[in-house]
Every structure is written in structure tokens, then in C-alpha cells.
mmCIF file of C-alpha atoms and ligand atoms in Angstrom:
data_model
loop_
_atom_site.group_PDB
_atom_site.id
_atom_site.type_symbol
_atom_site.label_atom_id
_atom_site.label_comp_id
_atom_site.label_asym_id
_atom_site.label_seq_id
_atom_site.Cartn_x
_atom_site.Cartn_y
_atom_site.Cartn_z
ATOM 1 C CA UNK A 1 50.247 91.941 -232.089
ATOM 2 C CA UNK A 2 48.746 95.204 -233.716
ATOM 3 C CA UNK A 3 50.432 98.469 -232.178
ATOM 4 C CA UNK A 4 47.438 100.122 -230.605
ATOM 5 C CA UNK A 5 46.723 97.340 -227.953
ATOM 6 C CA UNK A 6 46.064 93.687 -226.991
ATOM 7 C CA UNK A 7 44.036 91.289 -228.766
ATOM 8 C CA UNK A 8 44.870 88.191 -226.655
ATOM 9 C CA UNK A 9 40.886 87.987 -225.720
ATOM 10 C CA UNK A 10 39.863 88.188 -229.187
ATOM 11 C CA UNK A 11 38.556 85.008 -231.650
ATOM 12 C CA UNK A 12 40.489 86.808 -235.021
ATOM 13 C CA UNK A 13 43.650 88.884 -234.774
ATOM 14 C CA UNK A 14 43.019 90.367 -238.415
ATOM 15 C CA UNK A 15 39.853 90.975 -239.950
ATOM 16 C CA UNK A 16 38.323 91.391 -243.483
ATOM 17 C CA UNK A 17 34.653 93.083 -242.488
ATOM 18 C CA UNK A 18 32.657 93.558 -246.129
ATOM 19 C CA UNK A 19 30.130 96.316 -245.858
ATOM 20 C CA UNK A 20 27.536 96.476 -248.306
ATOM 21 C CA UNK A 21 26.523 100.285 -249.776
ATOM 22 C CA UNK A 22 23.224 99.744 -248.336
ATOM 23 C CA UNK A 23 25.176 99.148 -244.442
ATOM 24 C CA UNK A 24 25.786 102.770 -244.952
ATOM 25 C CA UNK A 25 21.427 103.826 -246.231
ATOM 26 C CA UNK A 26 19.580 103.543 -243.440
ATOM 27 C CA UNK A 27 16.235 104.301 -244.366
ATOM 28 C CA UNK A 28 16.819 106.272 -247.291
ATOM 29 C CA UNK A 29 16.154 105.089 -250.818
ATOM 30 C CA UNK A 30 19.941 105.548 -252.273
ATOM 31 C CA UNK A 31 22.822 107.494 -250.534
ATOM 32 C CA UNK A 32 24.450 107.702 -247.452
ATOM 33 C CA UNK A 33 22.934 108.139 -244.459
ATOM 34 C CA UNK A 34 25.338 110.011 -242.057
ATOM 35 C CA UNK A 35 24.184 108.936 -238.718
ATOM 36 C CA UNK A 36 24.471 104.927 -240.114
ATOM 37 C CA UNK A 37 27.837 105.973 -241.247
ATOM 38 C CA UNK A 38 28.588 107.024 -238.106
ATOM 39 C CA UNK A 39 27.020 104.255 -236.345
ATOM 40 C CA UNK A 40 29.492 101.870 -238.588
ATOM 41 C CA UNK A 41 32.354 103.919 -237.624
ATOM 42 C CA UNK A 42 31.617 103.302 -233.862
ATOM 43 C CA UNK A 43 31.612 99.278 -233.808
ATOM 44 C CA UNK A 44 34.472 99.295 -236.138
ATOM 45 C CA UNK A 45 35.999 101.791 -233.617
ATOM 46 C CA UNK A 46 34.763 99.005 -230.922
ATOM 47 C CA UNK A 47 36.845 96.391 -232.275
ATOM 48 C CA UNK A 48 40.041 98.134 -232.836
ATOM 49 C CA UNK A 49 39.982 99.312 -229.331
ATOM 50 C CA UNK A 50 40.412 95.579 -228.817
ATOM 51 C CA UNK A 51 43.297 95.796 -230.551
ATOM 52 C CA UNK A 52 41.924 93.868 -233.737
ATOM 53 C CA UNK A 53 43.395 94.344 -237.032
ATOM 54 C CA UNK A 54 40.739 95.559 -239.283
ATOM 55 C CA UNK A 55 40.572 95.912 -243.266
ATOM 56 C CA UNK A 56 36.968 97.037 -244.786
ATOM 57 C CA UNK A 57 35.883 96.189 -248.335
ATOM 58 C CA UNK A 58 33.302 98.549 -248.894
ATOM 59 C CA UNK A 59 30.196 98.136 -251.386
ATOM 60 C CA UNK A 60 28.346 100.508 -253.528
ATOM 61 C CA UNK A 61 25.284 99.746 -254.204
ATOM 62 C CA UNK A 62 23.554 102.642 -252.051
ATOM 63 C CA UNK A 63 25.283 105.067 -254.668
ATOM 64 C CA UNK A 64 24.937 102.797 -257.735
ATOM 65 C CA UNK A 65 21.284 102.138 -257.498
ATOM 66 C CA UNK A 66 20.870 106.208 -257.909
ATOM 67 C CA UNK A 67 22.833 105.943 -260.979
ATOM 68 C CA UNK A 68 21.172 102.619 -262.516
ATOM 69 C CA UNK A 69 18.859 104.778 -264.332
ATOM 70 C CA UNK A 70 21.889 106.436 -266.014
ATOM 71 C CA UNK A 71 23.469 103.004 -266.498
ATOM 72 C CA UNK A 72 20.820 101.518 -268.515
ATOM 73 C CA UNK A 73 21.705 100.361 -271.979
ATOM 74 C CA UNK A 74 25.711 101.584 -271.072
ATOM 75 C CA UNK A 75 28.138 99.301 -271.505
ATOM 76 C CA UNK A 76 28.598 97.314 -269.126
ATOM 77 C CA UNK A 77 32.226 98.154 -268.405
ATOM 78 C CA UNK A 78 31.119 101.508 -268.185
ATOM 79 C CA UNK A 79 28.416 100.926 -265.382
ATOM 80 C CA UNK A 80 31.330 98.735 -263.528
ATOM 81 C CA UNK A 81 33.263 101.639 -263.342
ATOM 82 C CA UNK A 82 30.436 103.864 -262.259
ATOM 83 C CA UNK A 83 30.063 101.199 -259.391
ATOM 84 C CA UNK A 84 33.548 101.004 -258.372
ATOM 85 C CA UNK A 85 33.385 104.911 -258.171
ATOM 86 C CA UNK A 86 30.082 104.728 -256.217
ATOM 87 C CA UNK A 87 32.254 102.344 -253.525
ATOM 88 C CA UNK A 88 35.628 105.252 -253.031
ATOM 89 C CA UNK A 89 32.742 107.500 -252.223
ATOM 90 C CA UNK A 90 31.618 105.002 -249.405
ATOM 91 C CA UNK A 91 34.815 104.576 -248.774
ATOM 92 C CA UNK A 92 35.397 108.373 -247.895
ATOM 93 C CA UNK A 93 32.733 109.208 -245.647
ATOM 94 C CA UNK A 94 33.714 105.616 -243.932
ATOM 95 C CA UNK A 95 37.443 107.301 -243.266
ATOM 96 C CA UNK A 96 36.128 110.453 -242.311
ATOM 97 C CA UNK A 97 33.501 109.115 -239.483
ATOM 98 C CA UNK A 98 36.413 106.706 -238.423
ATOM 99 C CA UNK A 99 39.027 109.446 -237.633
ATOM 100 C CA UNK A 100 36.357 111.618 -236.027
ATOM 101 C CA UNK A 101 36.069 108.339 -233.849
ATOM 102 C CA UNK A 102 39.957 108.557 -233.924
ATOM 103 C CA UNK A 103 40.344 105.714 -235.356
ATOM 104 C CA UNK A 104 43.325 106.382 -237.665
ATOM 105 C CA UNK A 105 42.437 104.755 -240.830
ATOM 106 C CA UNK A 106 43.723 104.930 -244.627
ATOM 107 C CA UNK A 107 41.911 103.996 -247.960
ATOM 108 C CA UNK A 108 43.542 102.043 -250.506
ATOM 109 C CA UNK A 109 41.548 102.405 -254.088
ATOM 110 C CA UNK A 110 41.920 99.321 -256.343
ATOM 111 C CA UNK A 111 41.428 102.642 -259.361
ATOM 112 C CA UNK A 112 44.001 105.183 -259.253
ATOM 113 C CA UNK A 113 42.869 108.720 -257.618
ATOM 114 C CA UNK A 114 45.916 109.595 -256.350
ATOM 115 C CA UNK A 115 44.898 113.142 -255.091
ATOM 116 C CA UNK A 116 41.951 111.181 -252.452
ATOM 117 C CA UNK A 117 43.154 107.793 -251.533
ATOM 118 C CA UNK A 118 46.437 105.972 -251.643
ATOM 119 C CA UNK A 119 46.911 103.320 -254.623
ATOM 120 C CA UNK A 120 46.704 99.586 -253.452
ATOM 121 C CA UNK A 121 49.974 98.046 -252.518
ATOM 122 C CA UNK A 122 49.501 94.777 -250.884
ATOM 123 C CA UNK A 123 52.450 95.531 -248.921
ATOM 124 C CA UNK A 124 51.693 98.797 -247.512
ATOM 125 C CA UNK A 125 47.985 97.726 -246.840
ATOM 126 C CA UNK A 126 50.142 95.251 -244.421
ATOM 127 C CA UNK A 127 52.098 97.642 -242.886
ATOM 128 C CA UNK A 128 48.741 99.868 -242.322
ATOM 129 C CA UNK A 129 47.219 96.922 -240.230
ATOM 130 C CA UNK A 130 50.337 95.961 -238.307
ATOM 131 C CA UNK A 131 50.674 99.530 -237.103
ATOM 132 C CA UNK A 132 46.919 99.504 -235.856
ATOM 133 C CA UNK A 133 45.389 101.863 -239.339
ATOM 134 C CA UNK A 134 42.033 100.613 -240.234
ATOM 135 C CA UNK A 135 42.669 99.948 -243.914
ATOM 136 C CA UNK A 136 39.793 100.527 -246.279
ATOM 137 C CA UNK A 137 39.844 98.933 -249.206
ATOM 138 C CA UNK A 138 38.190 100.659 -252.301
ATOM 139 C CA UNK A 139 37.302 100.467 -255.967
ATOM 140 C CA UNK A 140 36.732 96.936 -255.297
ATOM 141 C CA UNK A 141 39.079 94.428 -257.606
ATOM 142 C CA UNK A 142 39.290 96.960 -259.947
ATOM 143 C CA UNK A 143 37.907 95.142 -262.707
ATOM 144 C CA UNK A 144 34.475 95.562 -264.119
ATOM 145 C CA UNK A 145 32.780 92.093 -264.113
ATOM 146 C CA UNK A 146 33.450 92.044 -260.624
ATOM 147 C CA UNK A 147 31.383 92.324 -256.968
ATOM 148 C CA UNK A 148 32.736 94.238 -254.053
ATOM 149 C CA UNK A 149 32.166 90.364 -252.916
ATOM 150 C CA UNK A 150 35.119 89.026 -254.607
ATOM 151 C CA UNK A 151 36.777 92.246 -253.650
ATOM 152 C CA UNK A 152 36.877 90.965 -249.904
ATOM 153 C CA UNK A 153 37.720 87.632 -250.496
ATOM 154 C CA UNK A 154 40.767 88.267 -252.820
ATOM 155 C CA UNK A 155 41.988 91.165 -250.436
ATOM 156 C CA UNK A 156 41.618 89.087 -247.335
ATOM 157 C CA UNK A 157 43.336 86.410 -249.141
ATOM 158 C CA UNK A 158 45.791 88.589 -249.797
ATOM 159 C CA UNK A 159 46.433 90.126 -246.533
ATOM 160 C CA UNK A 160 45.806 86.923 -244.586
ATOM 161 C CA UNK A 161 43.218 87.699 -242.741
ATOM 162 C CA UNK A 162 41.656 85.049 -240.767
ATOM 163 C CA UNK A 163 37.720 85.856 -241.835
ATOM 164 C CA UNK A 164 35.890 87.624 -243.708
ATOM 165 C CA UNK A 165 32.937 89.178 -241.865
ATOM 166 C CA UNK A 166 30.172 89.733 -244.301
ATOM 167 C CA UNK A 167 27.620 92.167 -242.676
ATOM 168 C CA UNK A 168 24.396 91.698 -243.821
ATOM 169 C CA UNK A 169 21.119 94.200 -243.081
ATOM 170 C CA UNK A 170 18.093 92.262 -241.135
ATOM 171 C CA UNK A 171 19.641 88.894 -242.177
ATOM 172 C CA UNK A 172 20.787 86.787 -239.573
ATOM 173 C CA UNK A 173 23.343 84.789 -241.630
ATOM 174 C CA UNK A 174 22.440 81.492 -244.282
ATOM 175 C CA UNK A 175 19.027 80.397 -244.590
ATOM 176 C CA UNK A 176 18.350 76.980 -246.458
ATOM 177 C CA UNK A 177 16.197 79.015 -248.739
ATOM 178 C CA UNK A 178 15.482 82.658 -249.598
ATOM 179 C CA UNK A 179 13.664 83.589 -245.956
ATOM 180 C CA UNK A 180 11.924 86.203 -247.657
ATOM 181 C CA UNK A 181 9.916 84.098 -250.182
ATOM 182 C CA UNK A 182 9.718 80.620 -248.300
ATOM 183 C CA UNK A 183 8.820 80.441 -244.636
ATOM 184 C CA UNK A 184 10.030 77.167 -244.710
ATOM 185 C CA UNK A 185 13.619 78.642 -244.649
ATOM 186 C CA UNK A 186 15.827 77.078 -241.885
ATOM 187 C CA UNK A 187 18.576 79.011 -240.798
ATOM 188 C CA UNK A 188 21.986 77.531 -240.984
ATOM 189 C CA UNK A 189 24.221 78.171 -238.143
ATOM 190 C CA UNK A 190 27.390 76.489 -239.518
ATOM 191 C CA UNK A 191 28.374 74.174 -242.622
ATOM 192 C CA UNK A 192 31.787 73.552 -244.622
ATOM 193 C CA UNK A 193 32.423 75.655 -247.926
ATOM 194 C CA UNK A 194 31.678 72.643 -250.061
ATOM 195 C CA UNK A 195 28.461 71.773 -248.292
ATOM 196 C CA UNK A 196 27.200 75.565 -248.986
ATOM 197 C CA UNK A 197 28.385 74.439 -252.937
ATOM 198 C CA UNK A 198 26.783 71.618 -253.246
ATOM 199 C CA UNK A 199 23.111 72.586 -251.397
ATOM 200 C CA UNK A 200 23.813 75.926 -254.025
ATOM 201 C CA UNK A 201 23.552 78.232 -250.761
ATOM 202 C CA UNK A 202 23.983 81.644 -251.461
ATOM 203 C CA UNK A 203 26.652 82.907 -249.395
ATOM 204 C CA UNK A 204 28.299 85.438 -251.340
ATOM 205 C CA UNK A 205 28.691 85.782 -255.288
ATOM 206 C CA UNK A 206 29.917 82.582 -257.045
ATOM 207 C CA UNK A 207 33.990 83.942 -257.749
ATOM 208 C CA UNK A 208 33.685 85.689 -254.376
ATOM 209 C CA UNK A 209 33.105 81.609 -252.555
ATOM 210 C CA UNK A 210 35.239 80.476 -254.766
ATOM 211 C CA UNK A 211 38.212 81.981 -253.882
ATOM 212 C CA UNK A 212 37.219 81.587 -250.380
ATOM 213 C CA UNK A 213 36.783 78.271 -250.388
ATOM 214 C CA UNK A 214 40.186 77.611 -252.215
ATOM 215 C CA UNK A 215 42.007 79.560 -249.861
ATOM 216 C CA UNK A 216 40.371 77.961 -246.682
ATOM 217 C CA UNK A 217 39.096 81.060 -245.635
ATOM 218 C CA UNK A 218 36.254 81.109 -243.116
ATOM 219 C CA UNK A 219 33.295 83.307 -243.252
ATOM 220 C CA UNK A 220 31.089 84.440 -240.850
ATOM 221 C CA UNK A 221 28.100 85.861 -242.638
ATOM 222 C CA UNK A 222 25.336 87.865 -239.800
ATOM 223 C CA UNK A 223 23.411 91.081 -239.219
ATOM 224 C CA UNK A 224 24.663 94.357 -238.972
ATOM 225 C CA UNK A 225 21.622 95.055 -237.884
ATOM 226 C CA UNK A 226 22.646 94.442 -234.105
ATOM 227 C CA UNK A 227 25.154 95.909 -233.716
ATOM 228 C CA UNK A 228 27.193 94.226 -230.861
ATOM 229 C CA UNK A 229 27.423 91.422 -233.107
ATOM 230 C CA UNK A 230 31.228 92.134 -234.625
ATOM 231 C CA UNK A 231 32.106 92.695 -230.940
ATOM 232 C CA UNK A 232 30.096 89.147 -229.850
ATOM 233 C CA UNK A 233 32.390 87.468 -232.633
ATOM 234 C CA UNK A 234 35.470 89.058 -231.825
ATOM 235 C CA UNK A 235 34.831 87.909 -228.101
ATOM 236 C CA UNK A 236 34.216 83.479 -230.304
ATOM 237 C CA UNK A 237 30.731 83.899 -229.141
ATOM 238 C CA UNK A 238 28.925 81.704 -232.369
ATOM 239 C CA UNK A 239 27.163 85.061 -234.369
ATOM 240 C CA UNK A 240 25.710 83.983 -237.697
ATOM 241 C CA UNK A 241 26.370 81.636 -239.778
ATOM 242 C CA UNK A 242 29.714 80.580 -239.833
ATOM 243 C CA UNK A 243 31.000 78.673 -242.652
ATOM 244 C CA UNK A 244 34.698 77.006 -242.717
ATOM 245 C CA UNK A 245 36.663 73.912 -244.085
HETATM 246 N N1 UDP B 301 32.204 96.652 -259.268
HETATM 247 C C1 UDP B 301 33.030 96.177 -260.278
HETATM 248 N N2 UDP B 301 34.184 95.515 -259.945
HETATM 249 C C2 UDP B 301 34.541 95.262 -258.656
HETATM 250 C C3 UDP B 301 33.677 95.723 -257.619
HETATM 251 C C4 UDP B 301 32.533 96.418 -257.957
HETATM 252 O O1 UDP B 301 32.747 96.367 -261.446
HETATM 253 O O2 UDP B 301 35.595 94.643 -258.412
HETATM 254 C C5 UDP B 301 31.011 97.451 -259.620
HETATM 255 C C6 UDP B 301 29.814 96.627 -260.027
HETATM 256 O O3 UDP B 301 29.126 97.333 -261.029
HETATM 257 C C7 UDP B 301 28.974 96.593 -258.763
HETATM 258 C C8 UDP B 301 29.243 97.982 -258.179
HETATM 259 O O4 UDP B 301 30.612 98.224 -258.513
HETATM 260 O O5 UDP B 301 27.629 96.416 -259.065
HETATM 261 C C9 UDP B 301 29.030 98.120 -256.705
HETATM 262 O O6 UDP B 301 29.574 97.037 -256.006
HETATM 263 P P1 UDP B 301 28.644 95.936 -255.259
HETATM 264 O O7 UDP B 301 27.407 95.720 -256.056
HETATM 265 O O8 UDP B 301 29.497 94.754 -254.991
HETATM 266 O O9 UDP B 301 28.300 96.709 -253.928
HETATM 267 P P2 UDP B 301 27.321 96.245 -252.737
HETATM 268 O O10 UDP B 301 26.183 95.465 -253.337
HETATM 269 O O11 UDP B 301 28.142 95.419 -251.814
HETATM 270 O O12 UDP B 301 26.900 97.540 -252.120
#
């Protein structure tokens, strides 16, 4: 049980949650809009009052797409890096909004910045959850070539987590096609990891499922949009699209 109360009422005792940069837009074009940020802070802040253990993988996206302009015709390492920068800044004004909802949270960056966020030590990220910290995961894997997708699965692998929650914006979880382009899109409210493979649903990025699905680690995927959805699934009301073994 986490130290900073009881989570016998809750579906998942530890959590992965994946934000995407643009969770943190709101209507702007690119950048982060403060009261969203805030807004995130506040369910997050909702679920560890439950006493939920909570680790965030944070996107970037909302910064990147500023800097795409720049990026063009970089290297593509290069622009990675950019990207994984773009996500500690996220990551930042995440931390801050949670500890001004006293939430006591730390950030882990996957790139060394020692003087703004504590290395990532599997470990230690442990130790932050078990004490009742909201650990936020930046930098994403670390590796250019990589999503802030596989990010979440390989750090909620590693920490055990039970689910990763990937938060989507005005998407209510896994459609059978691209809602947006064919309105004969059926939403899926649950299938298996292999099912979503083999119908080539688009869940999360390809190395992302993968490891996911090798690891036997469900995902719920919904909209952020509402935002007493993370609380609904905390409480095993059926949220989104769920997909498991
Ligand atoms: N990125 C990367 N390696 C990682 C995670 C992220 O190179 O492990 C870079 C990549 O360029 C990506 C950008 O960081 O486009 C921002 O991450 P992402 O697109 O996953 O953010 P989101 O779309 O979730 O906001």
C-alpha cells in the first residue's frame, strides 16, 4: 500500500498515465497552456488522494511542433533530441502545478540534466511511488528513434505497473477505423493485444504495443477530454477501450 493513503477501492494500485504534449495545449497552436496544465495536475491530484501510485510519461509534441520548422532537413538524431528536450519541459511545468496541488512529485529524465531533474534509476523511481511521490518520467527512452509511446510502455514495464493509461484528446479510445476520415468507424470497447495486431489497430506506436503486448500489460486507451474519466477507471468502471491478454 502507497504511504499517503488507501487504495483498497481502487481497480490499479500503480499506474503508468501517458500524457501527450498536446494534453497540456489547450487551444493554443504549440505550447503549454497553463490552466490545462493545471487542470492535469488536479485529476492526477484526484487519484493520488485515492492513494494510487502514479508514474507519468509525458509527451512533447506541443513544444516540438514549434520547433519542426527548425528541425527540417536536421538530422534526425538531432530533432529526437530536440523532442526529448521539448518533453523535460512538459515535464516541469507538470511538477510544478502538481506540488502547488501538493502533490509531492519528482521527475526522473531518461537525458542527464542533473541541475533540474533527477537521473532515471529504476530503483529510486520505485521507492518514489511506494512512498506516495508522483514520479514523472522524462526525456522519454532516451534514444532518438523513439516515441514518448514506447517510453510508457518500457517504464511501466519496468516499474510494474498494472496499466498504462493512454490519455487521448476528444478520442474516446479504439475505433475500427480512423473516426475522423470514415464514419463507418465502430468504436471498440475491449479486444486482446493480438486481436488489435492482427485487425492493424492503432493503439499506440508499433515498439510501444509491442512491448506491451509481450509483457502482458493492459492498456486502457480514453479521453482526457472528460476529465472524471482516470477517476471512473480507478473506481473499474469500463472507460475506453481497454485492451488486455
Ligand atoms: N523522442 C525520442 N525518443 C524518445 C521519446 C521521444 O526521440 O524515447 C522524440 C521524438 O522526436 C518525438 C519527440 O521526442 O517526436 C516528442 O515525443 P512524442 O512525439 O512521443 O510526444 P507526444 O506526441 O506524445 O506529445
Amino acid at each position: 500500500m502507497s504511504a499517503q493513503g488507501t487504495n483498497q477501492t481502487t481497480a490499479y494500485h500503480r499506474i503508468l498515465l501517458k500524457l501527450s504534449g498536446e494534453a497540456l495545449m489547450g487551444e493554443l497552436d504549440y505550447g503549454t497552456d497553463p490552466l490545462r496544465v493545471q487542470a492535469v495536475a488536479g485529476e492526477i491530484a484526484a487519484a493520488h488522494a485515492r492513494g494510487v501510485e502514479i508514474a507519468v510519461v509525458v509527451g512533447g509534441g506541443n513544444i516540438y511542433r514549434g520547433l519542426e520548422a527548425a528541425a527540417r532537413g536536421m538530422d534526425r538524431a538531432t530533432g529526437d533530441y530536440m523532442g526529448m528536450l521539448a518533453t523535460v519541459l512538459n515535464a516541469l511545468a507538470l511538477q510544478d502545478a502538481l506540488e502547488k496541488a501538493e502533490v509531492p512529485t519528482r521527475v526522473q529524465s531518461a537525458i542527464t540534466i542533473s541541475e533540474v531533474a533527477e537521473p532515471y534509476i529504476r530503483r529510486r523511481a520505485v521507492r518514489h511511488l511506494e512512498k506516495g511521490r508522483v514520479v514523472i518520467f522524462a526525456a522519454g527512452t532516451g534514444n532518438p528513434f523513439f516515441t514518448t509511446d514506447t517510453a510508457a510502455a518500457l517504464r511501466a514495464a519496468e516499474v510494474h505497473a498494472e496499466v498504462v493509461l493512454m490519455a487521448k484528446n476528444g478520442v474516446e479510445g479504439v475505433y475500427s477505423a480512423d473516426p475522423a476520415k470514415d464514419p463507418a468507424a465502430q468504436f471498440i470497447s475491449e479486444l486482446t493485444h493480438r486481436e488489435a495486431l492482427t485487425r492493424g489497430l492503432q493503439v499506440m506506436d508499433a515498439t510501444a504495443f509491442a512491448l506491451c503486448m509481450e509483457n502482458n500489460l493492459p492498456i486502457v486507451v480514453f479521453n482526457m477530454a472528460d476529465g472524471s474519466n482516470i477517476n471512473r477507471i480507478l473506481s473499474g468502471s469500463h472507460v475506453g477501450t481497454l485492451v488486455k491478454t
